[in-house]
GROMACS .gro file of N, CA, C and O in nm:
model
  276
    1ARG      N    1   0.083  -0.119   0.000
    1ARG     CA    2   0.000   0.000   0.000
    1ARG      C    3   0.087   0.125   0.000
    1ARG      O    4   0.065   0.219   0.073
    2LYS      N    5   0.185   0.122  -0.086
    2LYS     CA    6   0.278   0.234  -0.097
    2LYS      C    7   0.207   0.365  -0.131
    2LYS      O    8   0.242   0.471  -0.080
    3LEU      N    9   0.105   0.358  -0.215
    3LEU     CA   10   0.034   0.479  -0.255
    3LEU      C   11  -0.031   0.549  -0.137
    3LEU      O   12  -0.036   0.671  -0.133
    4ASP      N   13  -0.078   0.473  -0.038
    4ASP     CA   14  -0.142   0.534   0.077
    4ASP      C   15  -0.046   0.624   0.154
    4ASP      O   16  -0.085   0.723   0.211
    5ARG      N   17   0.081   0.588   0.155
    5ARG     CA   18   0.180   0.670   0.225
    5ARG      C   19   0.208   0.799   0.150
    5ARG      O   20   0.259   0.895   0.208
    6SER      N   21   0.176   0.803   0.022
    6SER     CA   22   0.202   0.924  -0.054
    6SER      C   23   0.098   1.033  -0.025
    6SER      O   24   0.124   1.151  -0.050
    7VAL      N   25  -0.017   0.996   0.027
    7VAL     CA   26  -0.120   1.095   0.057
    7VAL      C   27  -0.071   1.197   0.160
    7VAL      O   28  -0.081   1.318   0.136
    8PRO      N   29  -0.012   1.155   0.273
    8PRO     CA   30   0.039   1.256   0.366
    8PRO      C   31   0.148   1.344   0.305
    8PRO      O   32   0.157   1.463   0.336
    9VAL      N   33   0.228   1.287   0.218
    9VAL     CA   34   0.334   1.365   0.152
    9VAL      C   35   0.271   1.471   0.063
    9VAL      O   36   0.311   1.589   0.066
   10LEU      N   37   0.172   1.432  -0.015
   10LEU     CA   38   0.104   1.528  -0.103
   10LEU      C   39   0.036   1.638  -0.022
   10LEU      O   40   0.044   1.756  -0.057
   11LEU      N   41  -0.032   1.599   0.084
   11LEU     CA   42  -0.101   1.699   0.166
   11LEU      C   43  -0.002   1.792   0.233
   11LEU      O   44  -0.026   1.913   0.242
   12GLY      N   45   0.110   1.737   0.278
   12GLY     CA   46   0.212   1.821   0.339
   12GLY      C   47   0.272   1.920   0.241
   12GLY      O   48   0.290   2.038   0.272
   13ARG      N   49   0.302   1.871   0.120
   13ARG     CA   50   0.357   1.961   0.019
   13ARG      C   51   0.256   2.068  -0.019
   13ARG      O   52   0.291   2.184  -0.041
   14SER      N   53   0.128   2.030  -0.022
   14SER     CA   54   0.025   2.128  -0.059
   14SER      C   55   0.018   2.242   0.041
   14SER      O   56  -0.013   2.355   0.004
   15ILE      N   57   0.049   2.214   0.167
   15ILE     CA   58   0.051   2.320   0.268
   15ILE      C   59   0.160   2.421   0.233
   15ILE      O   60   0.141   2.542   0.245
   16SER      N   61   0.274   2.371   0.190
   16SER     CA   62   0.383   2.461   0.148
   16SER      C   63   0.339   2.547   0.031
   16SER      O   64   0.369   2.667   0.026
   17TYR      N   65   0.268   2.486  -0.065
   17TYR     CA   66   0.219   2.563  -0.178
   17TYR      C   67   0.123   2.673  -0.133
   17TYR      O   68   0.126   2.784  -0.186
   18VAL      N   69   0.038   2.641  -0.037
   18VAL     CA   70  -0.056   2.743   0.014
   18VAL      C   71   0.023   2.858   0.078
   18VAL      O   72  -0.008   2.975   0.054
   19GLU      N   73   0.124   2.824   0.157
   19GLU     CA   74   0.204   2.929   0.220
   19GLU      C   75   0.273   3.018   0.117
   19GLU      O   76   0.295   3.136   0.141
   20LEU      N   77   0.304   2.961   0.000
   20LEU     CA   78   0.365   3.037  -0.109
   20LEU      C   79   0.261   3.103  -0.200
   20LEU      O   80   0.295   3.163  -0.301
   21LYS      N   81   0.133   3.087  -0.162
   21LYS     CA   82   0.020   3.139  -0.240
   21LYS      C   83   0.013   3.079  -0.381
   21LYS      O   84  -0.035   3.141  -0.475
   22GLN      N   85   0.060   2.957  -0.395
   22GLN     CA   86   0.052   2.883  -0.521
   22GLN      C   87  -0.066   2.785  -0.510
   22GLN      O   88  -0.050   2.663  -0.502
   23TYR      N   89  -0.184   2.844  -0.507
   23TYR     CA   90  -0.304   2.767  -0.479
   23TYR      C   91  -0.336   2.664  -0.585
   23TYR      O   92  -0.389   2.557  -0.554
   24ASP      N   93  -0.301   2.691  -0.710
   24ASP     CA   94  -0.327   2.594  -0.816
   24ASP      C   95  -0.243   2.468  -0.795
   24ASP      O   96  -0.291   2.356  -0.817
   25LEU      N   97  -0.120   2.483  -0.750
   25LEU     CA   98  -0.035   2.367  -0.723
   25LEU      C   99  -0.084   2.291  -0.599
   25LEU      O  100  -0.081   2.168  -0.594
   26ALA      N  101  -0.132   2.366  -0.500
   26ALA     CA  102  -0.189   2.302  -0.382
   26ALA      C  103  -0.311   2.219  -0.421
   26ALA      O  104  -0.326   2.105  -0.376
   27LEU      N  105  -0.396   2.276  -0.505
   27LEU     CA  106  -0.515   2.203  -0.550
   27LEU      C  107  -0.475   2.077  -0.625
   27LEU      O  108  -0.534   1.971  -0.606
   28ALA      N  109  -0.374   2.085  -0.709
   28ALA     CA  110  -0.331   1.968  -0.786
   28ALA      C  111  -0.286   1.855  -0.693
   28ALA      O  112  -0.322   1.738  -0.713
   29ASP      N  113  -0.207   1.888  -0.591
   29ASP     CA  114  -0.162   1.785  -0.496
   29ASP      C  115  -0.279   1.728  -0.418
   29ASP      O  116  -0.289   1.607  -0.395
   30ARG      N  117  -0.370   1.813  -0.380
   30ARG     CA  118  -0.485   1.767  -0.302
   30ARG      C  119  -0.580   1.684  -0.388
   30ARG      O  120  -0.639   1.587  -0.339
   31HIS      N  121  -0.592   1.719  -0.514
   31HIS     CA  122  -0.673   1.639  -0.606
   31HIS      C  123  -0.613   1.499  -0.621
   31HIS      O  124  -0.684   1.399  -0.619
   32LYS      N  125  -0.481   1.494  -0.634
   32LYS     CA  126  -0.413   1.365  -0.647
   32LYS      C  127  -0.433   1.282  -0.520
   32LYS      O  128  -0.454   1.161  -0.527
   33ALA      N  129  -0.428   1.346  -0.404
   33ALA     CA  130  -0.450   1.275  -0.277
   33ALA      C  131  -0.589   1.212  -0.273
   33ALA      O  132  -0.605   1.098  -0.230
   34VAL      N  133  -0.689   1.286  -0.321
   34VAL     CA  134  -0.826   1.233  -0.326
   34VAL      C  135  -0.834   1.117  -0.425
   34VAL      O  136  -0.901   1.017  -0.398
   35GLU      N  137  -0.767   1.127  -0.537
   35GLU     CA  138  -0.767   1.018  -0.635
   35GLU      C  139  -0.705   0.891  -0.575
   35GLU      O  140  -0.754   0.781  -0.598
   36ILE      N  141  -0.596   0.908  -0.501
   36ILE     CA  142  -0.527   0.793  -0.443
   36ILE      C  143  -0.610   0.728  -0.333
   36ILE      O  144  -0.621   0.606  -0.326
   37ASP      N  145  -0.669   0.810  -0.247
   37ASP     CA  146  -0.745   0.757  -0.134
   37ASP      C  147  -0.876   0.834  -0.119
   37ASP      O  148  -0.887   0.926  -0.038
   38PRO      N  149  -0.976   0.796  -0.197
   38PRO     CA  150  -1.104   0.868  -0.192
   38PRO      C  151  -1.180   0.852  -0.061
   38PRO      O  152  -1.279   0.920  -0.038
   39ASN      N  153  -1.133   0.765   0.026
   39ASN     CA  154  -1.198   0.746   0.157
   39ASN      C  155  -1.128   0.823   0.268
   39ASN      O  156  -1.160   0.805   0.385
   40ASN      N  157  -1.036   0.911   0.231
   40ASN     CA  158  -0.961   0.989   0.328
   40ASN      C  159  -1.028   1.126   0.345
   40ASN      O  160  -1.017   1.212   0.259
   41PRO      N  161  -1.099   1.147   0.457
   41PRO     CA  162  -1.170   1.274   0.474
   41PRO      C  163  -1.076   1.395   0.480
   41PRO      O  164  -1.113   1.504   0.436
   42GLU      N  165  -0.955   1.376   0.532
   42GLU     CA  166  -0.860   1.487   0.538
   42GLU      C  167  -0.826   1.538   0.399
   42GLU      O  168  -0.813   1.659   0.377
   43ALA      N  169  -0.815   1.446   0.304
   43ALA     CA  170  -0.784   1.486   0.166
   43ALA      C  171  -0.900   1.568   0.106
   43ALA      O  172  -0.877   1.667   0.037
   44TRP      N  173  -1.023   1.525   0.135
   44TRP     CA  174  -1.139   1.599   0.085
   44TRP      C  175  -1.149   1.739   0.146
   44TRP      O  176  -1.176   1.836   0.076
   45VAL      N  177  -1.124   1.748   0.277
   45VAL     CA  178  -1.129   1.879   0.344
   45VAL      C  179  -1.021   1.971   0.285
   45VAL      O  180  -1.046   2.089   0.257
   46ALA      N  181  -0.901   1.915   0.269
   46ALA     CA  182  -0.790   1.995   0.215
   46ALA      C  183  -0.821   2.042   0.073
   46ALA      O  184  -0.796   2.158   0.038
   47ARG      N  185  -0.876   1.953  -0.009
   47ARG     CA  186  -0.908   1.993  -0.146
   47ARG      C  187  -1.018   2.100  -0.145
   47ARG      O  188  -1.012   2.197  -0.221
   48GLY      N  189  -1.115   2.085  -0.056
   48GLY     CA  190  -1.219   2.187  -0.044
   48GLY      C  191  -1.162   2.322  -0.008
   48GLY      O  192  -1.202   2.425  -0.063
   49ALA      N  193  -1.065   2.322   0.084
   49ALA     CA  194  -1.001   2.448   0.123
   49ALA      C  195  -0.929   2.512   0.005
   49ALA      O  196  -0.934   2.634  -0.013
   50ALA      N  197  -0.862   2.430  -0.076
   50ALA     CA  198  -0.792   2.484  -0.194
   50ALA      C  199  -0.891   2.545  -0.291
   50ALA      O  200  -0.865   2.652  -0.348
   51HIS      N  201  -1.004   2.479  -0.310
   51HIS     CA  202  -1.107   2.537  -0.398
   51HIS      C  203  -1.153   2.672  -0.345
   51HIS      O  204  -1.170   2.767  -0.422
   52HIS      N  205  -1.173   2.681  -0.214
   52HIS     CA  206  -1.214   2.809  -0.155
   52HIS      C  207  -1.108   2.917  -0.180
   52HIS      O  208  -1.142   3.031  -0.216
   53LEU      N  209  -0.981   2.882  -0.162
   53LEU     CA  210  -0.873   2.979  -0.185
   53LEU      C  211  -0.871   3.030  -0.329
   53LEU      O  212  -0.831   3.143  -0.354
   54LEU      N  213  -0.914   2.945  -0.421
   54LEU     CA  214  -0.918   2.983  -0.563
   54LEU      C  215  -1.050   3.049  -0.601
   54LEU      O  216  -1.071   3.083  -0.717
   55GLY      N  217  -1.139   3.065  -0.503
   55GLY     CA  218  -1.267   3.132  -0.529
   55GLY      C  219  -1.376   3.041  -0.582
   55GLY      O  220  -1.483   3.088  -0.618
   56ASN      N  221  -1.350   2.911  -0.585
   56ASN     CA  222  -1.450   2.815  -0.633
   56ASN      C  223  -1.525   2.759  -0.513
   56ASN      O  224  -1.506   2.644  -0.472
   57HIS      N  225  -1.610   2.843  -0.456
   57HIS     CA  226  -1.677   2.809  -0.331
   57HIS      C  227  -1.775   2.692  -0.343
   57HIS      O  228  -1.777   2.607  -0.252
   58PRO      N  229  -1.854   2.680  -0.450
   58PRO     CA  230  -1.944   2.564  -0.458
   58PRO      C  231  -1.869   2.431  -0.454
   58PRO      O  232  -1.911   2.338  -0.385
   59GLN      N  233  -1.757   2.422  -0.525
   59GLN     CA  234  -1.680   2.297  -0.523
   59GLN      C  235  -1.615   2.276  -0.387
   59GLN      O  236  -1.603   2.164  -0.339
   60GLY      N  237  -1.572   2.386  -0.325
   60GLY     CA  238  -1.515   2.375  -0.191
   60GLY      C  239  -1.615   2.319  -0.091
   60GLY      O  240  -1.582   2.232  -0.010
   61ILE      N  241  -1.737   2.367  -0.100
   61ILE     CA  242  -1.843   2.317  -0.012
   61ILE      C  243  -1.871   2.171  -0.042
   61ILE      O  244  -1.886   2.088   0.048
   62ALA      N  245  -1.876   2.135  -0.170
   62ALA     CA  246  -1.904   1.998  -0.209
   62ALA      C  247  -1.796   1.903  -0.156
   62ALA      O  248  -1.828   1.794  -0.106
   63ASP      N  249  -1.671   1.942  -0.168
   63ASP     CA  250  -1.563   1.855  -0.119
   63ASP      C  251  -1.568   1.841   0.032
   63ASP      O  252  -1.551   1.731   0.085
   64ARG      N  253  -1.592   1.948   0.103
   64ARG     CA  254  -1.598   1.940   0.249
   64ARG      C  255  -1.720   1.860   0.294
   64ARG      O  256  -1.713   1.789   0.394
   65THR      N  257  -1.828   1.869   0.219
   65THR     CA  258  -1.945   1.788   0.250
   65THR      C  259  -1.914   1.641   0.229
   65THR      O  260  -1.951   1.555   0.311
   66ARG      N  261  -1.842   1.611   0.122
   66ARG     CA  262  -1.802   1.471   0.093
   66ARG      C  263  -1.718   1.415   0.208
   66ARG      O  264  -1.727   1.295   0.240
   67ALA      N  265  -1.640   1.498   0.272
   67ALA     CA  266  -1.553   1.453   0.381
   67ALA      C  267  -1.633   1.398   0.499
   67ALA      O  268  -1.585   1.308   0.570
   68ILE      N  269  -1.754   1.447   0.518
   68ILE     CA  270  -1.833   1.402   0.634
   68ILE      C  271  -1.937   1.298   0.598
   68ILE      O  272  -2.013   1.254   0.685
   69GLU      N  273  -1.942   1.258   0.475
   69GLU     CA  274  -2.040   1.156   0.434
   69GLU      C  275  -1.992   1.016   0.467
   69GLU      O  276  -1.877   0.988   0.479
   0.00000   0.00000   0.00000
């Protein structure tokens, strides 16, 4: 389950991208994390936050809602 270990790495790197205000790169890493582990609520919350940072609020809400389903 090597891929599962990559999710924390992607999410961690995405935080760095957010700090650098490179929100598109943060979203890309968070999207990949969701693709790898769609049952990981942290990945969905993180991706939702990236959508919000990019002004895509409906998708941000949808992702965060998915995290609690």
